[in-house]
Each structure stands twice: as structure tokens, then as C-alpha cells.
């Protein structure tokens, strides 16, 4: 059989130019994504190989790190492995930052190049130590620059590596070009390779390069390159494309297997008799047929090991002597490749799996048994790999032993996703003995409660709970943990509460666990129960609790403090000091991290924004130290709402959209993002989008909706209906939402709902009901520590007041309160309303100043519709235009007003709709649209594109 050449990169010219440009313009962050076998590694190598050659002349250093599917809990491993070869690029020791000495213990190969290790911190603070390591890596890369750091297969990375890379992307060294490759569909959080939304820092080039399968012409070109001659016929290329789906790696292996002894391809019809992945397996079988027995043993051992391995390990697993020629022959045949540091393996995971599938079952089990023996003899036995080989070898006792140890080791190191993955694998296997399932189910439910994974865990636990072999005690614990998982990670609060209630009878002999369940039920932000019942549950939880279990004690205390903060209790901040922040036990501090994330949410709802930031910092710090992913995730989601309220709108819409996309499996976790998207759209006059997002913020889910956010979203919907001149719909929405708040009895969450509801009642002619609502709201927040609610009460009183002087007084109080928080958008709303009251009093000068200032604040935020409303009011207050401020566009450049019109045209709005949003006459809009088309040099409305987001309109003359 003839062999095919290894071709140059085919069909990726555009992507290669983009990658080369980003590599040579640091600092840069490049994300290369695509399915298995699509050519991510080949693309990256095509770009960096010339750079590696140039690196010999000192031009640029290239560092390579790899993430592996079967991984041990070694945080930062891929990055540290890449750094082991950085020595030639480093300056002398005396020119390195002393901080880089932190890496001596992690990179013994560089000990001679690094300064002495600095003294350890005075306190045993894992977060501080972790931050020092991150800064040391940053400093080392800065000193070695310019550097290209490549981390491949990021979808298999540990959380520590993702955190380190995220740290580097926030403020990358000036000379760093960071390249990551990944399969998007296999990321732990879909679409987020770094674990969180990546926001490009100004001055840093960012590229996302998505590789897709080759088209028919690309397949033809690749095949011709493999043959080293003319391309095949179009018919053959089309058939090959159909059978391989255009995946380059599969194409290469299939073409190699199809060549006859003279290097010719068969007729296209022969491809119809082969199927993928059978096509790939048969291609590999064809290549293996030409190997000697010694080489075949080595290749099969490498396939069973799964990861690149050194020569002694491969020899032990293949039952070969080191002197045998098998490895060399496998390398010569191109079946195996030499990786760095004397490791040998396959070029691609697809090839490894294809070879593995060709090994007969009995022989495969024997090889796995030899792998287990060989790995057990290492100084640091890799527990995850041992569990994997034990299961494949059929040694179930060893499988349980190694799997349990691997999960415990991963959890102890804070690698929660790996611990969950190992335990899931054990429980999902039908070969697991029945009596082993209960203890493992408990371990899984406990570990999963502090991570982010939930879908498979929920299915496994429900299946186990449906059997009758579990003891009541184990069943109660597992059901309680399932309830916690459903309520938190899955966002299915109603289902979670039912599981908790069902668990309580089985926990009669475990009062501490029952207390934990009752404390969770005591959280008032969910469900339709009144606050009095939540308080009763908390009292029962405290009565059941003893001091023998510090973790459960901390869990109940965290919920008690959270309950107090959520309802604005006067002593809430004093209770916070009781949380065991410095407890030495990670399990206890994980509960504290969860408590601080709840406090953050509560403080945001109440208007304590400075305190909220402190609570967020504490939650993030403790979560990072203890590996508690869920609290950190909650803080990230809630920060979107805080940024909305505090006016940090730049890039906020993109962050919120990313949050919605990453929580598609549990949409109720994205209510903060939905509220944000709805309110941003409302401020811009995008009514349909506003309604869609506000409806999705939990306003209709009475059981699982998060009431503080749902109440705010209902307030937004009331405003939307009033703006669209639909008072009946506004009144229905207000009645529904206020009724829900009234039943719950937590009026401090009505700061955005009640003022809007008052307007709806007044619009409907129900002044008496509006006055009653304002009085009820005032009584409900009396004695509470809730700045937002106090400001909302003044806004509601201002709207209700018949006397213009009284209205102006209340709006001014609200304005001052919002400014102090700070809450700039609502401050502008209050100032605009005060301006309207001053205008009614005849104080045109003060009214014009207030309204003009509000309009400029709206414009700076990007609140197009609100800014236009202020301009409209200013025309009424100041018909001469003497006090109106603004700027006009230069010839050929869109003015701010024209930019607003262009944005609405690009969104598909008609001239009548644009006139409604911008408070203009139809004739004025016609004129603006004509100018937009002329200045943009386009002929039709369909050719108009939305102006850049940073082109913020000012307060302009119409």
C-alpha cells in the first residue's frame, strides 16, 4: 500500500491570516474553536512553527501547554508545563521580579534562573498564595516577552487553569499573545472557555476563530495535497465529502487507507459501502495491518493508556522489553508521534479511539490490567487513571477504591467538577454493586451541592431514590441534597422545595440535617408562602440545631443572616459579623461563601451597593479558596443587576446576553440578566425586546421566580404598557405583582414596582387605591434598613401628590437618595419628574436645568427613549430653545439625533414607530431618515446598519 504525504494547511487561508496578525500584534487573546478533527492544532502549528524557527534568533518565544481528557487534580498544570521551556528567553536573575521566585517550587527546572523564593505571607491565606502565584506567572511572561503561549484542548482544563488564564486575559503582559483551542460543545459552561464571559481589555486584540468543516472543493484540495499530485475528480471529492462530513483528520486517514499499491484511489462508489466512524476505524485497521507484532503491541498499549506516555511505561503496559524495536517502528510508520519530554502518543484522539476499538476484548482487558499495575508503582499514582483502567479491566473492587479516592482527592484540592465527574461515572455504571450505591450517592450529592453541574446528578439521584434499597437515613440525606441542588444550581426552586419537604420525615434521627432543610425553606425570596411562615421555619431550624456539626451550623447561620438582610432587618449587618469567615475547615467556609453570595443579592435589592461590593469580594475570595463554584457563579450573575442599577452600562448588554446563553439549561438562573436586558431595551425604546426579556425574568413563575427581581421586572412591564398607551394591561400587571408582594409581606422589594403601580392606578382614575398602596408601602418598610425602598416611597409619593410643591419636594428627596447610592438612571428619572413639577409651579429656569441635566444623563447612559422624552419636555418648557444644549453632526457625519434614527431604522422600525420612540413628528422623522440615507451613501432602509455602540448621542436640537 502506498503512503500519502502529510499535507500543508488547506482551506484555512483566511483563518491563518487572522491568527498570524493577532500573534504578531500583542497583547492579544485568540480563541480557536471547532469540533474534534477539524484542524485546530494544525492551524495553530502552521502559525507558530515559523515563529519557533525565528525564536532561535531571539525574536519570539513559543510555549506549548496541553490539557488532557484523563486528568489528575493538578491545578495550573498545562500552563506550568508550558513554562518549563521558557528558560532561554529569561533575562538574568537580578533583572527578574523577586515575585517570580514563588514559582521555584512549581518549576524546579527553572530554579537556576529564578530569584530566591520570597517569604511566605504572614497568614495562611490560600487566596493570597494563589494570587501571588498568578502574579508571578504574569511577571515571568512579561520578562520573557514577546511570548506566544498556546494552551490546547481547553475544554479538558481544570478550574485552576481557567482561573489563571482568565487572570492573564484581564491585563495581559504587553508582549503576550495567548492562544487557546477548544471544542465549544464540550466546555463545562457552554460558550465560555475561561469559565466566565471574556471581556476584552482596551488595547488588547481579541479574536475568535471558528473552524468549520471543509466544503467539497476544500476536500478535493486536501486530497490532492495528500496524494502529492493532481486533485481527484469532482465526483470523488463530493462522495468523500459526503462520507467524512468534511472533517480534515477523517479525510486524511481515509485517503491513506484507500490508496492501492500504486497510490491510486478507488472509484467513488466504493465509498458508499463504508460508514463513519466505521470509515475511520477501517482506515486505521488498514494502517495497523502493516505493522510488526512488536509495533502493534506498542500501539495498542498507547491506545489503552490514552495519554502520551514515556518509553518505560509503554514498554511495561505492552509487555515488551525496552530493547525491542516496536516503538521505533510505530514512529516510522507514523502511527505514533513523539511529543515533548520524551512522551509518545497519537496525533489525535480520534486515531487513539479508532485503534482502541480494534483491540479484541480479552486482550484489551489484559492491557488495562497491566496499565493499572504499572501506574500503581509510580511515586505519585494517578488515581483518576487507575480508576479508569480498573473499570476497563473488570476489577470492580479496585475501581470503587481508586474512584472514591480520586473523588476525595479532587474535592480536597478544590477541583469539584472532576470529583463530580468521577462519582457520576461510578454511579452511572450498571456494574456498580447495589450496596455501594447509597454511600456514593451521598458523596455525589454533597460534592455537587457546591459545584455547577446538575443535570446528570439530578437524574442519577432521582433514579437511586426511586429504588427501595436505600435506608431511610441515607434516602433522607440524598433527598435533602437533591432539593438543595434543584433549588440552587438547577433553578427549579418549586421542585427543590418539594424534595426538601419530602426528606424531613426521613431525617427524624438527624436533627442537624433537618435543620439544614428547614433553613433552606426559610429563604423568603421564593415561593408563595408569607414571611411569617419563613420565619417559623427558621425558628424550628435553630431549635433542632446542635453544635456537633460545624458545617451544618454554618449553613443554618448563613441562611439566618441572609433572611435578616433580605427583609431589611435593622440588625442584619450586626448578624453578618457572626459568620465564621476564618474557620479552618473548607466545608464550613464554603457555607460562608454561599452566605455572602446571598447577602450580596440582598444588599443589591435593598440599595446597599457599597456593602454589596464588600459581600461580593468576600464570597469570591472564600469560594476561590475552597473550590465552591456555585457562590462565585451567583455573584457573577447578580453583578449584572448591580451594574444596571449603578449605571455601568458600557458592554452590559453583551454580558447579559452571554449570561442568558450560558444558563439555557436553567433559565431561572438568568433572571438578573433578563431584567437587565429588558430595562436596557425599555430605556432605548425597543418595546418588543423589552417585553420579551421582562416576561422571562420570573414574573409568571410564582413558585420558582426570584421575587426581588420579579417585582422589579413587573415594574418594568407596567412602565412598558403605560408607554405603549395600554393602561388596562398596565393595571393588570400592577395588580398581579402587588398582590404577590402583599401575600409575601416583604415590601422592601417594591422599590421599582410600587411607583410604577401608582402611575398605573392614577392612569386608570383610581386615586384612592393609589393612595392606599402608597400608605401600605410606607407602613411595610417602616423600621426597615432599605435605602432603595425609601427612595421608591418618595418617588411614589411624588407621583401621587396633587400639589406641585409637594410633588417637587418628594421627587427632590428621591433624586438625592438615588444619587447617594449611586443609582444614576433613577436619579435622572427623579430629576426629570421634579423638573415637571417645577414647570407646573412656573419655575421654568429650574425646570429646564433639571430636565436638561436628566436628558444628558440619559444620553450618556444610552437611554435613547428617555433622552428623547426630555428633549420633548424641554421644547415645552423652553420654546425659544435658549437653554437647549447639544451638538450637530458635521457634513457627512451622522449627528447624535441621526444616529438614534439610524439605529431604529436598522432595527426595522417604521417612521411612525420611530416618531413615537423619539417624541418627534412624522415629518421630522422623514427628514432625518432621508439625511441618514444620504450621509451613509445607501439607497434603501435595508442597507442601514446600526451605528457603533460607543457613538452615544448628546442632547441635541431636533
XYZ file of C-alpha atoms in Angstrom, residues 65-727:
663
model
C 0.704 23.516 27.054
C -1.853 20.723 26.688
C -4.965 19.739 28.647
C -5.798 16.019 28.772
C -9.105 14.198 28.956
C -7.980 11.788 31.665
C -6.540 14.287 34.079
C -5.402 14.240 37.661
C -6.268 17.089 40.074
C -3.235 19.272 39.308
C -4.324 22.920 39.076
C -2.459 25.102 36.569
C -0.742 22.010 35.087
C -0.986 22.964 31.361
C 0.386 26.484 31.946
C 3.167 25.323 34.256
C 4.146 22.612 31.747
C 4.400 25.275 29.045
C 6.583 27.477 31.254
C 9.155 24.715 31.793
C 10.740 25.626 28.448
C 10.858 29.403 28.949
C 14.414 29.496 30.366
C 16.228 30.598 27.140
C 14.070 33.722 26.951
C 14.592 34.869 30.545
C 16.889 37.752 31.499
C 19.456 37.332 34.316
C 18.107 36.715 37.806
C 18.810 40.242 39.003
C 16.531 41.632 36.300
C 13.585 39.398 37.190
C 10.872 40.499 39.589
C 11.513 38.960 43.039
C 7.927 37.738 42.883
C 8.855 35.160 40.218
C 10.717 33.255 42.937
C 7.272 31.997 44.014
C 7.467 29.615 41.031
C 10.596 27.802 42.222
C 8.576 25.077 43.912
C 6.308 24.669 40.886
C 9.039 24.793 38.231
C 12.167 23.096 39.606
C 13.622 23.104 36.075
C 13.880 26.909 36.285
C 15.334 27.080 39.813
C 18.688 28.225 38.488
C 17.083 31.057 36.539
C 14.672 32.367 39.186
C 15.402 34.617 42.179
C 15.079 33.154 45.692
C 11.567 32.334 46.821
C 10.053 35.251 48.779
C 8.981 34.789 52.367
C 5.544 33.200 52.758
C 2.684 35.520 53.750
C 2.211 36.168 57.426
C -1.187 34.446 57.411
C -2.170 31.108 55.948
C -4.336 32.587 53.231
C -4.815 30.279 50.218
C -6.333 33.102 48.193
C -3.326 35.332 48.806
C -0.965 32.494 47.895
C -2.941 31.748 44.744
C -2.898 35.431 43.785
C 0.882 35.565 44.334
C 1.309 32.592 42.012
C -0.855 34.238 39.340
C 1.148 37.474 39.609
C 4.392 35.511 39.444
C 3.294 33.804 36.201
C 2.299 37.219 34.827
C 5.676 38.693 35.778
C 7.579 35.751 34.288
C 5.752 36.017 30.962
C 6.319 39.782 30.924
C 10.048 39.277 31.462
C 10.283 36.648 28.728
C 8.328 38.635 26.142
C 7.474 38.689 23.401
C 5.846 35.303 24.087
C 3.242 33.165 22.363
C 1.518 30.934 24.946
C -0.600 28.160 23.433
C -2.928 26.071 25.616
C -4.617 23.318 23.634
C -7.884 21.477 24.395
C -9.076 23.948 26.999
C -12.384 22.052 27.262
C -10.459 19.489 29.357
C -8.772 22.074 31.599
C -9.069 22.151 35.380
C -10.724 25.140 37.018
C -7.383 26.431 38.326
C -6.001 26.646 34.800
C -9.103 28.516 33.636
C -8.775 30.939 36.539
C -5.095 31.545 35.787
C -5.798 32.152 32.099
C -8.654 34.479 32.992
C -6.250 36.413 35.219
C -3.803 36.708 32.322
C -6.527 37.862 29.923
C -7.701 40.630 32.244
C -4.393 42.545 31.941
C -2.070 40.517 29.695
C 1.651 41.372 29.616
C 2.435 43.718 26.742
C 4.336 41.056 24.819
C 1.938 38.122 25.362
C -0.120 36.504 22.623
C -2.349 33.894 24.287
C -3.874 31.191 22.090
C -6.410 28.663 23.396
C -8.048 25.885 21.417
C -11.217 24.110 22.476
C -14.318 22.230 21.425
C -17.160 24.603 22.231
C -19.705 21.829 22.744
C -17.545 20.131 25.393
C -16.865 23.156 27.598
C -18.133 22.848 31.204
C -20.047 26.107 30.674
C -21.122 26.245 27.002
C -19.568 29.120 25.113
C -17.290 30.244 27.968
C -13.799 28.737 27.596
C -12.449 30.730 30.560
C -15.429 29.854 32.780
C -16.744 33.431 32.673
C -17.592 35.829 29.891
C -14.358 37.218 28.422
C -14.408 40.994 28.182
C -11.590 42.339 26.062
C -9.449 44.938 27.815
C -8.923 48.133 25.791
C -5.650 47.910 23.887
C -5.768 44.099 23.737
C -6.530 42.458 20.423
C -9.134 39.733 20.704
C -10.008 37.186 18.033
C -12.403 34.234 17.951
C -11.552 31.871 15.092
C -14.232 29.255 14.483
C -13.189 26.355 12.221
C -15.910 24.634 10.232
C -15.776 21.509 8.016
C -14.251 21.815 4.554
C -16.537 22.217 1.566
C -16.301 19.911 -1.451
C -13.597 21.998 -3.091
C -11.628 22.016 0.170
C -11.914 18.229 0.371
C -10.660 17.975 -3.196
C -7.686 20.250 -2.497
C -6.772 18.370 0.683
C -6.935 15.034 -1.108
C -4.705 16.349 -3.898
C -2.195 17.582 -1.332
C -2.207 14.167 0.340
C -1.575 12.458 -2.993
C 1.166 14.909 -3.935
C -0.280 15.224 -7.405
C -3.451 16.185 -9.276
C -6.640 16.558 -7.277
C -9.215 13.760 -7.591
C -12.325 14.110 -9.698
C -15.114 16.343 -8.519
C -17.350 13.264 -8.234
C -14.901 11.504 -5.900
C -14.420 14.676 -3.819
C -18.177 15.101 -3.462
C -18.596 11.488 -2.343
C -15.660 11.761 0.076
C -17.145 14.974 1.483
C -20.467 13.238 1.987
C -18.890 10.288 3.824
C -16.458 12.285 6.018
C -18.588 15.397 6.667
C -15.582 17.467 5.564
C -13.604 16.810 8.764
C -9.903 17.063 7.734
C -8.491 14.434 10.095
C -11.032 11.835 8.987
C -10.336 12.708 5.340
C -6.581 12.186 5.810
C -6.916 8.803 7.487
C -9.484 7.554 4.985
C -7.433 8.653 1.972
C -4.343 6.929 3.358
C -6.288 3.693 3.802
C -7.871 3.815 0.323
C -4.663 4.095 -1.711
C -3.654 0.978 -3.549
C -0.026 -0.138 -4.052
C 0.384 2.302 -6.919
C -1.023 5.257 -4.969
C -4.372 5.306 -6.764
C -7.786 5.946 -5.275
C -10.746 3.607 -5.818
C -13.921 4.507 -7.672
C -16.347 6.820 -5.809
C -18.960 4.061 -5.472
C -16.683 2.110 -3.119
C -17.088 4.859 -0.511
C -20.819 4.063 -0.290
C -20.011 0.770 1.372
C -18.213 2.475 4.272
C -19.710 4.460 7.140
C -18.253 6.984 9.537
C -16.950 6.269 12.147
C -16.600 2.792 10.622
C -14.766 4.565 7.842
C -12.118 5.833 10.238
C -11.843 2.518 12.107
C -11.288 0.629 8.868
C -8.740 3.204 7.765
C -6.762 2.705 10.985
C -7.120 -1.082 10.749
C -5.586 -0.901 7.281
C -2.596 1.044 8.622
C -2.142 -1.311 11.573
C -2.048 -4.272 9.205
C 1.417 -3.256 8.010
C 2.991 -3.199 11.500
C 5.176 -5.877 13.039
C 3.808 -7.746 16.107
C 6.147 -5.753 18.370
C 4.997 -2.420 16.932
C 1.342 -3.495 17.132
C 1.736 -4.312 20.850
C 3.202 -0.858 21.467
C 0.456 0.922 19.511
C -2.259 -0.988 21.355
C -0.650 -0.167 24.716
C -0.566 3.521 23.771
C -4.235 3.343 22.768
C -5.196 1.820 26.116
C -3.149 4.346 28.095
C -4.985 7.152 26.287
C -2.435 9.816 27.257
C 1.090 10.376 25.937
C 3.489 8.218 27.959
C 7.211 7.673 28.246
C 9.042 4.669 26.865
C 9.345 2.644 30.127
C 5.608 2.930 30.811
C 4.681 1.936 27.267
C 7.081 -1.000 27.482
C 5.549 -2.174 30.779
C 1.991 -1.911 29.505
C 2.815 -3.621 26.207
C 4.765 -6.382 27.987
C 7.797 -5.545 25.841
C 11.463 -5.120 26.636
C 12.928 -1.663 26.207
C 15.339 -3.138 23.675
C 12.569 -4.278 21.321
C 12.099 -2.203 18.148
C 8.294 -1.848 18.380
C 8.184 1.795 19.408
C 10.636 2.877 16.729
C 8.681 1.012 14.063
C 5.405 2.615 15.181
C 7.048 6.032 14.953
C 8.494 5.296 11.499
C 5.062 4.225 10.259
C 3.580 7.491 11.503
C 1.011 5.743 13.692
C 2.565 7.209 16.858
C 4.276 10.557 17.239
C 6.854 11.839 19.676
C 5.529 14.539 21.961
C 7.658 16.776 24.145
C 9.645 15.490 27.143
C 10.078 12.024 25.699
C 6.363 11.204 25.616
C 4.794 9.158 22.833
C 1.181 9.014 21.683
C -1.244 9.518 18.839
C -1.637 12.586 16.700
C -5.322 12.856 17.535
C -7.869 11.444 19.991
C -9.907 10.122 17.058
C -6.953 7.979 15.969
C -6.424 6.702 19.526
C -10.103 5.722 19.806
C -10.063 4.062 16.398
C -7.083 1.886 17.370
C -8.642 1.119 20.758
C -11.775 -0.144 19.016
C -9.724 -2.647 17.003
C -8.299 -4.400 20.104
C -10.107 -7.692 20.940
C -11.935 -7.553 24.276
C -9.893 -10.116 26.249
C -6.601 -8.576 25.138
C -7.901 -5.093 25.908
C -8.720 -6.093 29.495
C -5.256 -7.612 29.944
C -3.609 -4.390 28.722
C -5.733 -2.349 31.130
C -4.675 -4.683 33.951
C -1.013 -4.160 33.073
C -1.594 -0.391 32.916
C -3.093 -0.477 36.412
C -0.113 -2.402 37.788
C 2.409 -0.108 36.090
C 0.694 3.123 37.216
C 0.314 1.847 40.796
C 4.088 1.603 41.017
C 4.683 5.288 40.328
C 5.786 7.578 43.160
C 2.518 9.537 42.867
C -0.066 7.088 41.488
C -2.563 8.879 39.212
C -5.845 7.983 40.928
C -8.174 9.002 38.100
C -6.246 6.939 35.570
C -6.146 3.996 37.977
C -9.933 4.127 38.388
C -10.336 4.275 34.610
C -8.114 1.249 33.976
C -9.613 -0.747 36.858
C -13.095 -0.335 35.401
C -11.963 -1.303 31.904
C -10.088 -4.276 33.309
C -13.213 -5.508 35.103
C -11.636 -5.170 38.569
C -14.683 -3.627 40.255
C -13.287 -3.607 43.790
C -10.219 -1.660 42.621
C -12.454 0.560 40.534
C -14.527 1.614 43.558
C -11.420 2.032 45.701
C -9.494 4.164 43.219
C -12.598 6.080 42.082
C -13.592 7.031 45.613
C -10.024 8.049 46.451
C -9.784 10.103 43.241
C -13.039 11.937 44.006
C -11.964 12.682 47.589
C -8.546 13.880 46.434
C -10.070 16.139 43.767
C -12.592 17.617 46.225
C -9.854 18.225 48.791
C -7.881 20.168 46.176
C -10.956 22.191 45.223
C -11.381 20.503 41.823
C -15.134 19.995 42.296
C -16.006 19.305 38.613
C -13.516 16.419 38.499
C -14.864 14.968 41.773
C -18.429 15.122 40.401
C -17.323 13.571 37.109
C -15.649 10.613 38.828
C -18.599 9.922 41.152
C -21.074 10.312 38.293
C -19.115 7.729 36.318
C -19.238 5.270 39.211
C -22.968 5.655 39.854
C -23.991 5.686 36.204
C -22.389 2.297 35.592
C -24.850 -0.625 35.887
C -21.988 -2.879 37.034
C -21.653 -0.973 40.330
C -22.746 -3.285 43.180
C -26.088 -2.337 44.732
C -24.764 -1.935 48.277
C -22.151 0.597 47.103
C -24.659 2.996 45.560
C -26.009 4.582 48.749
C -22.694 5.876 50.170
C -21.557 7.045 46.739
C -24.881 8.791 46.129
C -24.415 10.728 49.361
C -20.879 11.723 48.408
C -22.052 12.841 44.981
C -24.959 14.879 46.326
C -22.720 16.608 48.879
C -19.995 17.453 46.374
C -22.441 18.511 43.644
C -24.119 20.985 46.000
C -21.018 23.213 45.895
C -20.310 22.876 42.159
C -22.142 23.928 38.998
C -23.007 20.574 37.396
C -26.529 19.381 37.995
C -28.337 17.724 35.075
C -26.719 14.283 35.236
C -26.502 14.414 39.031
C -30.239 15.091 39.312
C -31.069 12.182 37.002
C -28.798 9.794 38.893
C -30.110 10.790 42.322
C -33.745 10.543 41.229
C -33.135 7.092 39.818
C -31.489 5.977 43.057
C -34.261 7.475 45.185
C -36.878 5.609 43.160
C -35.419 2.285 44.392
C -36.261 0.909 47.812
C -32.817 -0.391 48.777
C -31.671 2.852 50.458
C -32.065 3.133 54.210
C -34.352 5.950 55.455
C -31.350 7.846 56.793
C -29.440 7.690 53.503
C -32.593 8.391 51.494
C -33.351 11.474 53.608
C -29.848 12.886 53.230
C -29.736 12.232 49.492
C -33.204 13.749 49.008
C -32.234 16.814 51.040
C -29.107 17.334 48.939
C -31.154 16.804 45.769
C -33.510 19.529 46.968
C -30.591 21.885 47.533
C -29.237 21.088 44.066
C -32.606 21.651 42.383
C -33.250 24.878 44.275
C -29.827 26.350 43.597
C -27.912 25.067 40.577
C -30.935 23.868 38.575
C -33.085 26.912 39.361
C -36.077 24.569 39.897
C -36.999 26.013 43.283
C -40.510 24.554 43.480
C -39.257 21.028 42.747
C -36.382 21.513 45.177
C -38.679 22.607 47.994
C -40.861 19.550 47.447
C -37.825 17.275 47.739
C -36.759 19.024 50.964
C -40.221 18.695 52.484
C -40.297 15.020 51.475
C -36.866 14.482 53.090
C -37.833 15.812 56.527
C -39.704 12.667 57.764
C -36.637 10.515 56.942
C -34.390 12.879 58.905
C -36.125 12.482 62.291
C -32.977 10.925 63.744
C -30.732 13.581 62.134
C -31.916 16.882 63.600
C -28.980 18.827 62.181
C -29.802 17.751 58.643
C -33.472 18.521 59.193
C -32.399 21.941 60.412
C -30.492 22.461 57.183
C -33.625 21.673 55.163
C -35.812 23.977 57.231
C -33.241 26.767 56.974
C -33.350 26.497 53.187
C -37.159 26.645 53.205
C -36.844 29.780 55.350
C -35.399 31.788 52.457
C -38.285 34.169 51.593
C -37.343 35.203 48.053
C -39.045 32.149 46.517
C -42.478 30.592 46.770
C -45.858 31.999 47.691
C -45.691 31.460 51.458
C -45.955 34.508 53.760
C -42.906 35.861 55.553
C -44.325 34.628 58.878
C -44.028 31.000 57.722
C -40.439 31.509 56.565
C -39.599 32.912 59.991
C -41.295 29.962 61.679
C -39.198 27.551 59.626
C -36.050 29.389 60.675
C -37.043 29.201 64.359
C -37.614 25.439 64.020
C -34.231 25.044 62.324
C -32.435 26.819 65.167
C -34.222 24.672 67.765
C -33.141 21.433 66.054
C -29.537 22.502 65.576
C -26.719 21.444 67.885
C -23.040 22.388 67.776
C -21.650 18.976 66.839
C -21.593 19.573 63.081
C -19.809 22.872 62.256
C -20.688 22.694 58.546
C -24.429 22.389 59.136
C -24.268 25.018 61.869
C -22.609 27.380 59.402
C -25.235 26.556 56.750
C -28.121 27.415 59.068
C -26.388 30.559 60.321
C -25.723 31.719 56.760
C -29.432 31.390 55.963
C -30.447 33.160 59.177
C -28.228 36.124 58.338
C -29.429 36.072 54.723
C -33.067 36.110 55.842
C -32.432 39.145 58.043
C -30.656 41.018 55.246
C -33.275 40.129 52.622
C -36.092 41.714 54.618
C -34.053 44.763 55.658
C -33.888 43.869 59.350
C -32.232 46.653 61.376
C -29.757 44.226 62.985
C -28.813 42.438 59.741
C -25.355 43.978 59.443
C -24.547 43.070 63.051
C -25.515 39.444 62.373
C -23.106 39.319 59.418
C -20.175 39.603 61.817
C -21.107 36.219 63.312
C -20.280 34.295 60.112
C -17.197 32.046 60.667
C -15.094 33.657 57.946
C -11.792 32.357 59.318
C -12.867 28.827 60.227
C -10.077 26.405 59.229
C -12.496 23.841 57.748
C -13.102 24.313 53.978
C -16.600 22.807 54.272
C -17.580 25.461 56.819
C -16.129 28.266 54.735
C -17.989 27.042 51.654
C -21.211 27.696 53.547
C -19.890 31.136 54.452
C -19.161 31.804 50.763
C -22.748 30.848 49.952
C -23.996 33.106 52.727
C -22.038 36.072 51.399
C -23.404 35.493 47.893
C -26.934 35.636 49.376
C -26.003 38.795 51.292
C -24.715 40.333 48.061
C -28.024 39.670 46.339
C -29.992 41.032 49.288
C -27.862 44.180 49.569
C -28.316 44.874 45.841
C -32.101 44.609 46.251
C -32.071 47.000 49.234
C -29.783 49.668 47.768
C -26.712 48.981 49.944
C -24.333 48.939 46.967
C -21.046 49.600 48.780
C -21.857 46.818 51.243
C -22.867 44.603 48.333
C -19.427 45.035 46.773
C -17.802 44.026 50.069
C -20.012 40.962 50.346
C -19.166 40.015 46.739
C -15.439 40.290 47.417
C -15.766 38.063 50.471
C -17.843 35.485 48.616
C -15.436 35.351 45.664
C -12.399 35.107 47.902
C -13.729 32.270 50.047
C -15.264 30.472 47.063
C -11.928 30.511 45.234
C -10.090 29.269 48.312
C -12.482 26.380 48.924
C -13.458 25.432 45.360
C -17.123 26.419 45.876
C -18.071 27.260 42.293
C -21.770 27.956 42.787
C -21.474 31.023 45.083
C -18.936 32.566 42.708
C -21.329 31.913 39.827
C -24.207 33.570 41.731
C -22.142 36.668 42.422
C -21.205 36.899 38.757
C -24.862 36.712 37.712
C -26.044 39.235 40.336
C -23.278 41.664 39.372
C -25.123 42.223 36.093
C -28.097 43.662 38.011
C -25.815 45.775 40.199
C -24.161 47.259 37.113
C -27.591 48.049 35.674
C -28.620 49.881 38.819
C -25.345 51.744 39.298
C -25.162 52.940 35.687
C -22.265 50.825 34.451
C -23.953 50.166 31.123
C -20.921 50.040 28.813
C -20.800 46.468 27.460
C -23.570 45.420 29.865
C -25.945 44.204 27.205
C -23.299 41.861 25.799
C -22.557 40.486 29.286
C -26.250 39.899 29.920
C -26.739 38.152 26.578
C -23.783 35.855 27.372
C -25.311 35.073 30.774
C -28.628 34.100 29.194
C -26.847 31.860 26.686
C -24.780 30.088 29.339
C -27.833 29.296 31.518
C -30.075 27.884 28.804
C -30.468 24.664 30.836
C -31.747 26.599 33.889
C -33.299 29.846 32.609
C -34.427 30.968 36.070
C -30.760 31.432 36.976
C -30.604 34.173 34.345
C -33.361 36.397 35.759
C -30.872 39.161 36.636
C -29.651 39.169 33.053
C -33.205 39.100 31.689
C -34.209 42.025 33.915
C -31.156 43.937 32.733
C -31.824 43.271 29.047
C -35.463 44.270 29.494
C -34.707 47.536 31.264
C -31.964 48.457 28.797
C -34.337 47.829 25.901
C -37.050 49.856 27.628
C -34.669 52.788 28.038
C -33.786 52.583 24.323
C -37.376 52.336 23.113
C -37.113 48.736 21.916
C -40.559 47.669 23.138
C -40.819 44.105 21.816
C -37.380 43.136 23.116
C -38.134 44.771 26.465
C -41.353 42.816 26.854
C -39.747 39.528 25.903
C -36.934 39.829 28.445
C -39.026 41.229 31.289
C -41.556 38.419 30.869
C -38.682 35.922 31.134
C -37.441 37.398 34.442
C -39.672 35.141 36.563
C -42.772 37.349 36.712
C -45.099 34.442 35.865
C -43.342 31.729 37.897
C -44.931 32.073 41.319
C -43.085 29.079 42.766
C -39.542 29.336 41.388
C -39.256 33.006 40.429
C -36.861 35.146 42.479
C -39.277 37.689 43.909
C -36.954 40.720 44.305
C -36.093 40.518 40.600
C -39.616 39.524 39.526
C -41.072 42.567 41.308
C -38.621 44.874 39.538
C -39.394 43.222 36.193
C -43.129 43.668 36.796
C -42.448 47.345 37.454
C -40.717 47.500 34.077
C -43.674 45.797 32.369
C -46.093 48.285 33.947
C -43.983 51.140 32.557
C -43.836 49.434 29.153
C -47.642 49.136 28.972
C -48.098 52.751 30.034
C -45.572 53.921 27.440
C -47.408 51.949 24.748
C -50.692 53.539 25.875
C -52.169 50.315 27.217
C -53.437 51.315 30.677
